[in-house]
Coordinates of C-alpha atoms and ligand atoms in Angstrom, one line a residue:
X1209 CA 113.1 150.8 58.6
X1210 CA 109.4 150.0 58.8
X1211 CA 107.5 148.3 56.1
X1212 CA 105.7 151.5 55.2
X1213 CA 108.9 153.5 55.0
X1214 CA 110.6 150.9 52.9
X1215 CA 107.7 150.7 50.5
X1216 CA 107.0 154.4 49.9
X1217 CA 106.3 154.4 46.1
X1218 CA 107.5 157.0 43.7
X1219 CA 104.7 159.0 42.2
X1220 CA 105.5 158.3 38.5
X1221 CA 106.2 154.8 37.3
X1222 CA 106.1 152.6 34.2
X1223 CA 103.8 150.1 35.9
X1224 CA 101.5 150.0 38.8
X1225 CA 100.4 146.5 40.0
X1226 CA 97.4 146.0 42.2
X1227 CA 97.7 143.0 44.5
X1228 CA 100.6 141.0 46.0
X1229 CA 99.5 137.4 45.6
X1230 CA 101.1 134.9 43.2
X1231 CA 100.3 137.2 40.3
X1232 CA 101.4 140.6 41.6
X1233 CA 104.7 139.3 43.0
X1234 CA 105.7 137.7 39.7
X1235 CA 104.6 140.7 37.7
X1236 CA 106.8 142.9 39.8
X1237 CA 109.8 140.6 39.4
X1238 CA 109.3 140.5 35.6
X1239 CA 108.7 144.3 35.4
X1240 CA 112.0 144.9 37.1
X1241 CA 113.8 142.4 34.9
X1242 CA 112.6 144.4 31.9
X1243 CA 114.0 147.6 33.4
X1244 CA 110.6 149.0 34.2
X1245 CA 109.9 151.1 37.3
X1246 CA 107.0 149.4 39.1
X1247 CA 105.3 149.2 42.4
X1248 CA 102.7 146.9 43.9
X1249 CA 99.8 148.2 46.0
X1250 CA 98.3 145.7 48.4
X1251 CA 95.5 146.1 50.9
X1252 CA 96.9 143.5 53.3
X1253 CA 99.9 144.0 55.6
X1254 CA 101.8 141.2 53.9
X1255 CA 102.3 139.4 50.7
X1256 CA 100.4 136.2 49.8
X1257 CA 97.0 137.2 48.6
X1258 CA 94.7 134.1 48.9
X1259 CA 97.2 132.5 51.3
X1260 CA 97.4 135.6 53.4
X1261 CA 93.7 136.0 53.9
X1262 CA 92.4 132.4 54.1
X1263 CA 93.9 131.2 57.3
X1264 CA 90.9 129.1 58.3
X1265 CA 91.7 125.7 59.8
X1266 CA 92.6 123.1 57.3
X1267 CA 93.2 125.6 54.4
X1268 CA 95.3 123.6 51.9
X1269 CA 96.1 123.6 48.2
X1270 CA 94.1 121.2 45.9
X1271 CA 97.0 120.7 43.5
X1272 CA 100.2 118.9 44.5
X1273 CA 102.5 121.5 46.0
X1274 CA 105.4 121.0 43.5
X1275 CA 102.9 121.8 40.7
X1276 CA 101.2 124.7 42.5
X1277 CA 104.4 126.7 42.6
X1278 CA 106.3 129.1 40.4
X1279 CA 108.2 127.6 37.5
X1280 CA 110.1 130.8 36.5
X1281 CA 113.1 130.1 38.7
X1282 CA 114.7 126.6 38.5
X1283 CA 116.8 127.6 41.5
X1284 CA 113.8 128.5 43.6
X1285 CA 112.2 125.2 42.6
X1286 CA 115.4 123.3 43.5
X1287 CA 115.9 125.0 46.9
X1288 CA 112.4 125.1 48.2
X1289 CA 111.3 122.0 50.2
X1290 CA 107.6 121.3 50.5
X1291 CA 106.8 119.4 53.6
X1292 CA 103.5 117.9 52.4
X1293 CA 102.2 116.6 49.1
X1294 CA 99.4 119.2 49.4
X1295 CA 100.8 122.2 51.3
X1296 CA 98.7 123.9 54.0
X1297 CA 98.1 127.6 54.1
X1298 CA 100.9 128.5 56.6
X1299 CA 103.5 126.8 54.3
X1300 CA 102.1 128.4 51.2
X1301 CA 102.3 131.8 52.9
X1302 CA 105.9 131.0 54.0
X1303 CA 106.7 130.2 50.4
X1304 CA 105.3 133.4 49.1
X1305 CA 107.2 135.4 51.8
X1306 CA 110.3 133.5 50.8
X1307 CA 109.8 134.5 47.2
X1308 CA 109.3 138.1 48.2
X1309 CA 112.5 138.1 50.2
X1310 CA 114.6 136.0 47.7
X1311 CA 113.8 138.4 44.8
X1312 CA 113.9 141.5 47.0
X1313 CA 110.3 142.4 46.1
X1314 CA 109.1 143.9 49.3
X1315 CA 110.8 147.3 48.9
X1316 CA 108.4 148.0 46.0
X1317 CA 105.2 146.8 47.7
X1318 CA 103.0 149.4 49.3
X1319 CA 101.2 147.4 52.0
X1320 CA 98.0 148.3 54.0
X1321 CA 96.9 150.4 51.0
X1322 CA 93.7 149.8 49.0
X1323 CA 93.4 151.0 45.5
X1324 CA 90.1 152.9 45.2
X1325 CA 90.2 154.4 41.7
X1326 CA 92.1 153.9 38.5
X1327 CA 91.5 156.4 35.7
X1328 CA 93.0 156.5 32.2
X1329 CA 94.2 159.8 30.9
X1330 CA 93.8 159.7 27.1
X1331 CA 96.1 162.6 26.5
X1332 CA 98.9 161.5 28.7
X1333 CA 98.3 157.8 27.9
X1334 CA 98.8 157.1 31.6
X1335 CA 96.8 155.5 34.4
X1336 CA 96.3 157.4 37.6
X1337 CA 95.7 155.0 40.5
X1338 CA 94.3 156.5 43.7
X1339 CA 94.4 154.8 47.1
X1340 CA 92.5 154.9 50.4
X1341 CA 95.5 156.8 51.9
X1342 CA 94.7 159.8 49.7
X1343 CA 97.7 159.5 47.4
X1344 CA 98.1 158.6 43.8
X1345 CA 100.5 156.8 41.4
X1346 CA 100.7 157.6 37.7
X1347 CA 101.9 154.8 35.4
X1348 CA 101.9 153.8 31.8
X1349 CA 100.7 150.3 32.5
X1350 CA 98.2 149.2 35.1
X1351 CA 98.1 145.5 36.0
X1352 CA 95.2 144.3 37.9
X1353 CA 96.5 141.3 39.9
X1354 CA 93.6 141.7 42.3
X1355 CA 92.6 138.0 42.4
X1356 CA 89.6 136.0 41.3
X1357 CA 88.7 134.9 44.8
X1358 CA 89.7 137.8 46.9
X1359 CA 86.4 139.6 47.5
X1360 CA 84.4 137.6 50.0
X1361 CA 80.7 137.5 49.3
X1362 CA 78.6 139.7 51.6
X1363 CA 77.0 137.7 54.3
X1364 CA 73.5 137.3 52.9
X1365 CA 71.9 135.2 55.6
X1366 CA 69.0 137.0 57.3
X1367 CA 69.7 137.9 60.9
X1368 CA 73.4 137.4 60.7
X1369 CA 74.2 140.6 62.5
X1370 CA 72.0 139.6 65.5
X1371 CA 74.1 136.6 66.6
X1372 CA 75.5 137.2 70.1
X1373 CA 78.2 134.5 70.0
X1374 CA 81.6 134.5 68.1
X1375 CA 81.4 135.0 64.4
X1376 CA 84.1 134.0 61.8
X1377 CA 84.3 134.0 58.0
X1378 CA 86.6 131.5 56.2
X1379 CA 87.9 134.2 53.8
X1380 CA 89.1 136.5 56.5
X1381 CA 90.2 134.3 59.4
X1382 CA 92.0 135.8 62.4
X1383 CA 95.7 135.1 62.8
X1384 CA 95.3 133.7 66.2
X1385 CA 93.2 130.5 65.8
X1386 CA 90.2 130.8 68.1
X1387 CA 89.8 128.1 70.8
X1388 CA 86.7 126.0 69.9
X1389 CA 87.2 123.3 72.5
X1390 CA 83.9 122.3 74.2
X1391 CA 82.0 124.9 72.1
X1392 CA 78.9 124.5 70.0
X1393 CA 80.0 125.5 66.6
X1394 CA 77.8 126.0 63.5
X1395 CA 79.0 126.5 60.0
X1396 CA 77.0 127.7 57.0
X1397 CA 78.4 126.6 53.7
X1398 CA 79.8 123.4 52.2
X1399 CA 82.1 124.6 49.5
X1400 CA 85.8 123.8 49.5
X1401 CA 86.6 126.3 52.3
X1402 CA 84.0 124.9 54.5
X1403 CA 84.8 121.3 53.6
X1404 CA 88.4 121.9 54.8
X1405 CA 87.3 123.8 57.9
X1406 CA 84.7 121.2 58.9
X1407 CA 87.3 118.4 58.5
X1408 CA 89.8 120.2 60.6
X1409 CA 87.7 121.5 63.4
X1410 CA 85.4 118.5 63.9
X1411 CA 87.7 116.7 66.4
X1412 CA 88.4 119.9 68.3
X1413 CA 84.9 121.3 68.9
X1414 CA 82.3 120.3 71.5
X1415 CA 79.7 120.0 68.8
X1416 CA 79.5 120.9 65.1
X1417 CA 76.4 121.6 63.1
X1418 CA 76.9 121.8 59.4
X1419 CA 74.2 123.7 57.6
X1420 CA 74.3 122.5 54.0
X1421 CA 72.3 124.0 51.1
X1422 CA 74.0 122.1 48.3
X1423 CA 76.4 119.1 48.7
X1424 CA 79.7 119.2 47.0
X1425 CA 81.7 116.6 45.0
X1426 CA 84.8 115.8 47.0
X1427 CA 87.7 113.5 46.2
X1428 CA 90.3 112.4 48.7
X1429 CA 93.7 114.1 48.4
X1430 CA 95.7 111.2 49.9
X1431 CA 97.8 113.9 51.5
X1432 CA 101.0 112.9 53.3
X1433 CA 104.6 114.0 53.7
X1434 CA 106.3 115.3 50.5
X1435 CA 108.5 112.5 49.1
X1436 CA 112.1 113.1 48.1
X1437 CA 111.8 110.8 45.1
X1438 CA 108.8 112.7 43.8
X1439 CA 110.9 115.9 43.9
X1440 CA 113.9 114.3 42.4
X1441 CA 111.9 112.8 39.5
X1442 CA 110.1 116.1 39.0
X1443 CA 113.3 118.1 38.8
X1444 CA 115.1 115.5 36.7
X1445 CA 112.5 116.2 34.0
X1446 CA 111.7 119.7 35.0
X1447 CA 111.4 121.3 31.6
X1448 CA 109.3 118.5 30.2
X1449 CA 107.1 118.4 33.3
X1450 CA 106.5 122.1 33.3
X1451 CA 105.8 122.0 29.5
X1452 CA 103.3 119.2 30.1
X1453 CA 101.6 121.4 32.7
X1454 CA 101.4 124.4 30.4
X1455 CA 99.9 122.3 27.6
X1456 CA 97.5 120.4 29.9
X1457 CA 93.8 121.3 29.9
X1458 CA 93.8 122.2 33.6
X1459 CA 97.5 122.9 34.1
X1460 CA 98.2 119.8 36.2
X1461 CA 100.5 117.3 34.6
X1462 CA 99.6 114.6 37.1
X1463 CA 96.0 114.7 36.0
X1464 CA 96.7 112.6 32.9
X1465 CA 94.0 113.0 30.3
X1466 CA 93.0 109.9 28.3
X1467 CA 91.3 109.9 24.9
X1468 CA 88.6 107.4 26.1
X1469 CA 84.9 108.0 26.0
X1470 CA 82.9 107.0 29.0
X1471 CA 80.0 105.1 27.5
X1472 CA 82.2 103.4 24.9
X1473 CA 84.2 101.9 27.8
X1474 CA 82.9 98.6 29.1
X1475 CA 81.4 99.1 32.6
X1476 CA 84.0 96.9 34.4
X1477 CA 86.9 98.7 32.7
X1478 CA 85.2 102.1 33.5
X1479 CA 85.0 101.2 37.1
X1480 CA 88.6 100.0 37.2
X1481 CA 89.6 103.4 35.7
X1482 CA 87.6 105.4 38.2
X1483 CA 89.0 103.3 41.1
X1484 CA 92.6 103.8 39.8
X1485 CA 92.1 107.6 39.7
X1486 CA 90.3 107.6 43.1
X1487 CA 93.3 105.8 44.6
X1488 CA 95.7 108.4 43.0
X1489 CA 93.6 111.2 44.6
X1490 CA 92.9 114.8 43.7
X1491 CA 92.0 116.1 40.2
X1492 CA 93.5 113.0 38.5
X1493 CA 90.0 111.7 38.2
X1494 CA 88.8 114.6 36.0
X1495 CA 91.0 113.4 33.2
X1496 CA 89.8 109.8 33.1
X1497 CA 87.3 110.3 30.2
X1498 CA 87.2 112.9 27.5
X1499 CA 83.5 113.4 27.7
X1500 CA 83.3 113.8 31.5
X1501 CA 82.0 117.3 31.2
X1502 CA 80.4 117.0 27.8
X1503 CA 77.5 114.6 28.1
X1504 CA 75.2 114.0 31.0
X1505 CA 75.1 110.3 30.6
X1506 CA 78.9 110.1 30.9
X1507 CA 78.9 112.5 33.8
X1508 CA 76.1 110.4 35.5
X1509 CA 78.4 107.4 35.7
X1510 CA 80.9 109.5 37.7
X1511 CA 78.1 110.8 40.0
X1512 CA 77.0 107.2 40.6
X1513 CA 80.6 106.3 41.5
X1514 CA 80.9 109.1 44.0
X1515 CA 77.5 108.3 45.5
X1516 CA 78.7 104.8 46.1
X1517 CA 82.0 106.1 47.7
X1518 CA 80.0 108.3 50.0
X1519 CA 77.7 105.4 51.0
X1520 CA 80.8 103.3 51.7
X1521 CA 82.1 105.9 54.1
X1522 CA 79.1 107.5 55.8
X1523 CA 77.4 105.0 58.1
X1524 CA 74.0 106.7 58.3
X1525 CA 72.2 106.2 55.0
X1526 CA 70.1 109.3 55.3
X1527 CA 73.2 111.5 55.9
X1528 CA 75.0 109.8 53.1
X1529 CA 72.2 110.6 50.7
X1530 CA 72.1 114.2 51.9
X1531 CA 75.8 114.5 51.2
X1532 CA 75.5 113.2 47.7
X1533 CA 75.3 115.8 45.0
X1534 CA 72.4 115.2 42.6
X1535 CA 71.4 118.6 41.3
X1536 CA 74.3 119.5 39.0
X1537 CA 76.9 117.7 37.0
X1538 CA 80.1 116.6 38.6
X1539 CA 83.0 119.0 37.9
X1540 CA 80.7 121.8 36.9
X1541 CA 81.8 123.4 40.2
X1542 CA 85.4 123.0 41.3
X1543 CA 85.6 119.6 42.9
X1544 CA 86.8 119.7 46.5
X1545 CA 90.0 117.8 47.4
X1546 CA 89.6 116.6 51.0
X1547 CA 91.4 114.8 53.8
X1548 CA 88.7 112.8 55.4
X1549 CA 85.6 115.0 54.9
X1550 CA 82.9 112.4 54.6
X1551 CA 84.3 110.5 57.5
X1552 CA 83.6 113.5 59.7
X1553 CA 79.9 112.7 59.5
X1554 CA 80.3 109.5 61.4
X1555 CA 81.4 111.4 64.5
X1556 CA 78.9 111.6 67.3
X1557 CA 79.6 115.3 67.7
X1558 CA 78.8 116.3 64.1
X1559 CA 75.3 116.9 62.7
X1560 CA 74.4 117.6 59.1
X1561 CA 71.4 119.9 58.7
X1562 CA 69.8 120.2 55.2
X1563 CA 68.8 123.7 54.4
X1564 CA 68.0 123.2 50.8
X1565 CA 64.3 123.5 51.3
X1566 CA 64.1 125.4 54.5
X1567 CA 66.5 128.3 54.4
X1568 CA 68.3 129.5 57.5
X1569 CA 67.9 132.6 59.6
X1570 CA 70.4 133.6 62.2
X1571 CA 69.0 134.4 65.6
X1572 CA 70.8 135.9 68.7
X1573 CA 71.2 132.4 70.0
X1574 CA 72.1 130.4 66.9
X1575 CA 70.6 129.3 63.6
X1576 CA 67.0 128.6 62.8
X1577 CA 65.8 126.4 60.0
X1578 CA 62.6 124.4 59.4
X1579 CA 61.2 125.7 62.6
X1580 CA 64.1 124.4 64.7
X1581 CA 66.6 126.6 66.4
X1582 CA 70.1 125.2 66.8
X1583 CA 71.8 127.0 69.7
X1584 CA 75.5 127.9 69.1
X1585 CA 78.4 129.5 70.7
X1586 CA 80.3 130.1 67.5
X1587 CA 79.0 130.7 63.9
X1588 CA 81.3 130.3 60.9
X1589 CA 80.3 131.6 57.5
X1590 CA 81.9 129.9 54.5
X1591 CA 79.7 131.5 51.9
X1592 CA 82.3 132.0 49.1
X1593 CA 83.3 134.9 47.0
X1594 CA 82.1 137.5 44.6
X1595 CA 84.3 135.7 42.2
X1596 CA 86.2 136.9 39.2
X1597 CA 84.8 140.4 39.0
X1598 CA 84.3 141.2 42.7
X1599 CA 87.7 142.8 43.5
X1600 CA 87.7 144.8 40.2
X1601 CA 84.1 146.0 40.9
X1602 CA 85.3 147.6 44.2
X1603 CA 87.7 149.8 42.3
X1604 CA 86.3 152.8 40.3
X1605 CA 88.0 151.9 37.0
X1606 CA 87.5 154.5 34.3
X1607 CA 88.8 154.1 30.7
X1608 CA 88.5 156.1 27.6
X1609 CA 86.0 158.9 27.8
X1610 CA 85.6 158.3 31.5
X1611 CA 83.7 155.1 30.8
X1612 CA 83.3 153.0 34.0
X1613 CA 84.3 149.4 33.8
X1614 CA 81.3 148.7 36.1
X1615 CA 78.9 150.1 33.5
X1616 CA 80.7 148.3 30.6
X1617 CA 80.3 145.1 32.6
X1618 CA 76.7 145.7 33.6
X1619 CA 75.6 142.6 31.7
X1620 CA 78.6 140.6 32.7
X1621 CA 82.3 140.8 32.1
X1622 CA 83.6 141.4 28.6
X1623 CA 87.3 141.0 27.7
X1624 CA 89.5 140.0 24.9
X1625 CA 91.4 136.8 26.0
X1626 CA 90.6 137.6 29.6
X1627 CA 93.6 139.9 29.4
X1628 CA 92.4 143.3 28.2
X1629 CA 89.2 145.3 27.9
X1630 CA 88.3 147.4 24.9
X1631 CA 88.2 151.1 26.0
X1632 CA 90.7 150.5 28.7
X1633 CA 94.1 150.8 27.0
X1634 CA 97.3 149.6 28.8
X1635 CA 95.3 147.9 31.6
X1636 CA 96.0 144.2 31.9
X1637 CA 93.9 141.7 33.9
X1638 CA 95.6 138.7 35.3
X1639 CA 93.5 135.5 35.0
X1640 CA 90.6 137.7 34.1
X1641 CA 87.1 136.5 33.0
X1642 CA 87.4 135.0 29.6
X1643 CA 90.6 133.1 30.4
X1644 CA 90.9 129.5 31.9
X1645 CA 91.8 131.1 35.2
X1646 CA 89.8 129.4 38.0
X1647 CA 89.3 126.2 36.0
X1648 CA 93.0 125.5 36.2
X1649 CA 96.1 125.1 38.5
X1650 CA 96.1 128.9 38.9
X1651 CA 99.8 129.3 39.3
X1652 CA 100.3 128.0 35.7
X1653 CA 97.6 130.4 34.4
X1654 CA 99.1 133.3 36.3
X1655 CA 102.6 132.7 35.0
X1656 CA 101.2 132.4 31.5
X1657 CA 99.5 135.7 31.7
X1658 CA 102.4 137.6 33.3
X1659 CA 104.8 136.2 30.7
X1660 CA 102.4 137.2 27.9
X1661 CA 101.9 140.7 29.3
X1662 CA 105.7 141.1 29.8
X1663 CA 106.4 140.0 26.2
X1664 CA 103.7 142.3 24.9
X1665 CA 105.2 145.3 26.7
X1666 CA 108.7 144.4 25.6
X1667 CA 107.5 144.1 22.0
X1668 CA 105.8 147.6 22.3
X1669 CA 109.1 148.9 23.6
X1670 CA 111.0 147.5 20.6
X1671 CA 108.4 149.1 18.2
X1672 CA 108.2 152.3 20.1
X1673 CA 104.5 151.9 20.7
X1674 CA 102.7 153.7 23.6
X1675 CA 99.4 152.0 23.9
X1676 CA 97.7 148.7 23.4
X1677 CA 94.0 148.2 23.5
X1678 CA 91.7 145.4 22.6
X1679 CA 89.5 146.2 19.6
X1680 CA 85.8 146.1 20.1
X1681 CA 85.5 143.5 17.3
X1682 CA 88.0 141.2 18.9
X1683 CA 86.4 141.5 22.3
X1684 CA 83.0 140.8 20.9
X1685 CA 84.2 137.8 19.0
X1686 CA 86.1 136.5 22.1
X1687 CA 83.1 136.8 24.3
X1688 CA 81.0 135.0 21.8
X1689 CA 83.6 132.3 21.5
X1690 CA 83.9 131.9 25.3
X1691 CA 80.1 131.4 25.6
X1692 CA 79.9 129.1 22.6
X1693 CA 82.6 126.8 24.0
X1694 CA 81.0 126.8 27.5
X1695 CA 77.6 125.9 26.0
X1696 CA 79.2 122.8 24.4
X1697 CA 79.8 121.5 28.0
X1698 CA 77.9 120.8 31.1
X1699 CA 79.5 123.7 33.0
X1700 CA 76.6 126.2 32.6
X1701 CA 74.2 123.7 34.1
X1702 CA 75.4 124.4 37.6
X1703 CA 74.3 127.4 39.6
X1704 CA 77.9 128.1 40.4
X1705 CA 80.0 131.1 41.1
X1706 CA 81.5 130.5 37.6
X1707 CA 78.3 131.9 36.3
X1708 CA 77.7 134.5 39.0
X1709 CA 74.8 132.6 40.4
X1710 CA 76.0 132.9 44.0
X1711 CA 75.7 136.7 44.3
X1712 CA 72.2 138.2 44.2
X1713 CA 71.8 140.6 41.2
X1714 CA 75.0 139.5 39.5
X1715 CA 74.6 138.9 35.8
X1716 CA 74.6 135.3 34.8
X1717 CA 77.4 134.9 32.4
X1718 CA 79.8 132.0 32.3
X1719 CA 83.1 133.7 33.1
X1720 CA 86.0 131.4 32.7
X1721 CA 87.2 129.9 29.3
X1722 CA 86.7 126.2 29.3
X1723 CA 88.7 125.1 26.2
X1724 CA 91.7 124.4 28.4
X1725 CA 95.0 125.9 29.5
X1726 CA 97.0 124.5 26.6
X1727 CA 94.5 125.5 23.9
X1728 CA 94.2 128.9 25.4
X1729 CA 98.0 129.4 25.6
X1730 CA 98.3 128.5 21.9
X1731 CA 95.7 131.1 21.0
X1732 CA 97.4 133.8 23.1
X1733 CA 100.8 132.9 21.5
X1734 CA 99.2 133.1 18.0
X1735 CA 97.7 136.5 18.7
X1736 CA 101.2 137.7 19.7
X1737 CA 102.9 136.1 16.8
X1738 CA 100.5 137.7 14.4
X1739 CA 101.5 141.2 15.6
X1740 CA 99.0 141.3 18.5
X1741 CA 96.0 140.5 16.4
X1742 CA 92.8 142.0 17.7
X1743 CA 94.6 144.7 19.5
X1744 CA 95.1 148.3 18.4
X1745 CA 98.6 149.6 19.0
X1746 CA 99.6 153.2 18.8
X1747 CA 102.7 155.3 19.2
X1748 CA 105.7 156.4 17.3
X1749 CA 106.2 153.0 15.6
X1750 CA 102.7 153.1 14.0
Ligands
FAD2219 P1 95.2 136.7 45.2 O1 96.0 135.7 45.8 O2 93.7 136.7 45.5 O3 95.8 138.1 45.5 C1 95.1 139.3 45.1 C2 95.6 140.4 46.1 O4 95.1 141.6 45.6 C3 95.0 140.2 47.5 O5 96.1 140.1 48.4 C4 94.2 141.4 47.8 O6 94.3 141.9 49.1 C5 94.7 142.4 46.8 N1 93.7 143.4 46.3 C6 92.6 143.2 45.7 N2 91.9 144.3 45.5 C7 92.8 145.3 45.9 C8 92.7 146.7 45.9 N3 91.7 147.4 45.5 N4 93.7 147.4 46.5 C9 94.8 146.7 47.0 N5 94.9 145.4 47.0 C10 93.9 144.7 46.5 N6 93.8 127.8 43.1 C11 94.5 126.7 42.7 O7 94.9 126.6 41.6 N7 94.6 125.7 43.6 C12 94.2 125.8 44.9 O8 94.4 124.8 45.7 C13 93.6 126.9 45.3 N8 93.1 127.0 46.6 C14 92.4 128.2 47.0 C15 92.0 128.2 48.3 C16 91.2 129.3 48.7 C17 90.7 129.4 50.1 C18 90.9 130.3 47.7 C19 90.1 131.5 48.1 C20 91.4 130.3 46.4 C21 92.2 129.2 46.1 N9 92.7 129.1 44.8 C22 93.4 128.0 44.4 C23 92.7 130.2 43.9 C24 93.8 131.2 44.3 O9 93.1 132.4 44.4 C25 94.9 131.3 43.2 O10 95.5 130.0 43.2 C26 96.0 132.3 43.5 O11 96.5 132.3 44.8 C27 95.6 133.7 43.1 O12 96.6 134.5 43.1 P2 96.5 136.0 42.6 O13 97.7 136.7 42.9 O14 95.9 136.1 41.3 O15 95.3 136.6 43.5
NAP2220 P1 81.8 128.3 47.5 O1 82.4 127.2 46.8 O2 81.1 129.4 46.7 O3 80.9 127.8 48.6 C1 80.1 128.6 49.4 C2 79.1 127.7 50.2 O4 78.3 128.6 50.9 C3 78.2 126.9 49.3 O5 78.0 125.7 50.0 C4 76.9 127.7 49.3 O6 75.8 127.0 49.0 C5 76.9 128.3 50.7 N1 76.1 129.5 50.7 C6 76.4 130.7 50.2 N2 75.5 131.6 50.5 C7 74.6 130.9 51.3 C8 73.4 131.3 52.0 N3 72.9 132.6 51.9 N4 72.8 130.4 52.7 C9 73.2 129.2 52.8 N5 74.3 128.7 52.2 C10 75.0 129.6 51.5 O7 83.0 129.1 48.3 P2 84.4 128.5 48.9 O8 84.1 127.3 49.7 O9 85.0 129.6 49.6 O10 85.2 128.1 47.6 C11 85.3 129.0 46.5 C12 86.4 128.5 45.6 O11 87.7 128.8 46.2 C13 86.5 127.1 45.4 O12 85.5 126.7 44.4 C14 87.9 126.8 44.9 O13 88.1 127.3 43.6 C15 88.6 127.8 45.8 N6 89.0 127.1 47.1 C16 89.9 126.0 46.9 C17 90.3 125.4 48.1 C18 91.2 124.2 48.0 O14 90.9 123.1 48.1 N7 92.5 124.5 47.9 C19 89.8 125.7 49.3 C20 88.9 126.7 49.4 C21 88.5 127.4 48.3 P3 75.2 126.8 47.5 O15 76.2 125.9 46.8 O16 73.9 126.2 47.7 O17 75.2 128.2 46.9

């Protein structure tokens, strides 16, 4: 039986799920466990979401593998062996395929099918979801597991279409890795995707030119083979470890948060603490002081520490200075976790070109900036994503009275808890704007949302309720709260994709909820415990 035959979806279901990444797969598993009929519709020809599409060289997780994994099945956790401390994309994709097979999920996934429309029928209390194959599914619940970073940003570099050489984008990398040996390769972008690509391809290419508009903060991962004792200790205290993750501000139990304030800590001790966290690697450093992302003076001490680290590694002082982020607070964009990034710039075949003041134009032969044309055989774009709202924006979503989500979100996304939108009953968002989402270990946030959605639907079943919808008042109050909390931090000071600044014309609204995974979970649980406070429920039970 082919994949398409096996995945043919019934027309009328309890739940339709869009997307087969971490979120969609777990939602399907939970829906089945609740006895709901459900299907997933996925544009790709396989499961994996982020880890299906982003096959660029060096793609790797920035949270330790055992933490960036599902917690819902202790047996899965016990059986699966990660080969590296920070798993690379092929292994993450294997893991998600294993999950799909182990829980027999594939038979309810419709692959190579893109959802184009989702319309709420107020009389039937159902969603009709239409696809690019010309068919439709009708379901009581619609779960948008479409991903926060699944809609690559349009290539907005002038002349991009004129380039005569090979062109690749990090977010949609070919399955067969192209051969770059001996070639003159250029890459535009220095976000996490490019940092990983650059590090991986530098030894392989003839020459690499890195076009950098804004330097990024990057911390060494100290990657290596996964250690048996780490897994043993993790599993020995599995429940406690997973609880610690769920209550942690960013959902990473290893990133222990102290109650220390930067400027109250003597300089020598501060330095020792930074060094200790630096040696640990990854996001551990973010938890070192409570005020890291609250006061500029505190943040500046971290910036100075990183600047010194870059100078220690990069031999050419001018290049080191160019690589040092100075224009935004550390942590106000997701920090990269690298494996030898800064070291790459000591290679004789790598050149860093600053495009902050002299923007780039692509020509048929290469890239031109500041009056100089850099001739290339290969051009890579690592320009990022239309984040958090991009994938939803590509679907014509219509709620009550035919209102388009696009119109409702004209001035920026508005949700209650990042989970639901007023006027769009029975449509759930997974890690939507207004939730911690991209500021966290996303698997933790995804599981929290799916568990909450599942419990909500189960509760509706018990009370014979048909529909749930965020009230306008609750949504307004939540949006105000999300903004208020963000404004208490340094986050909004960066021109980041968190605020929509990377996409021309996108409203500048700080999208994720910064109060932390643990605090947020508590709020969601309280809302549920108080009878789904802020939601209007209707049906036979009311
Ligand atoms: P996704 O994995 O993005 O899956 C969404 C799926 O929905 C996609 O397969 C897409 O094809 C499908 N889809 C979207 N729209 C439609 C439509 N209209 N019709 C049909 N299908 C549709 N997070 C971390 O916490 N740690 C990391 O280290 C990390 N690394 C990352 C690295 C990269 C390169 C990127 C881009 C993101 C990374 N993230 C990381 C964030 C990552 O997106 C999440 O961790 C997680 O994988 C998201 O899972 P998801 O199921 O919510 O969404
Ligand atoms: P990104 O962080 O948005 O980086 C995009 C890069 O492209 C930036 O350097 C940006 O410069 C540059 N750029 C965009 N448009 C440009 C233009 N027109 N001209 C010149 N430069 C341009 O995107 P990303 O690297 O794909 O990462 C997105 C997110 O995905 C990350 O923040 C992270 O959450 C996740 N991710 C995680 C990992 C991981 O480590 N596991 C890996 C990849 C991605 P400016 O900064 O000046 O705009």
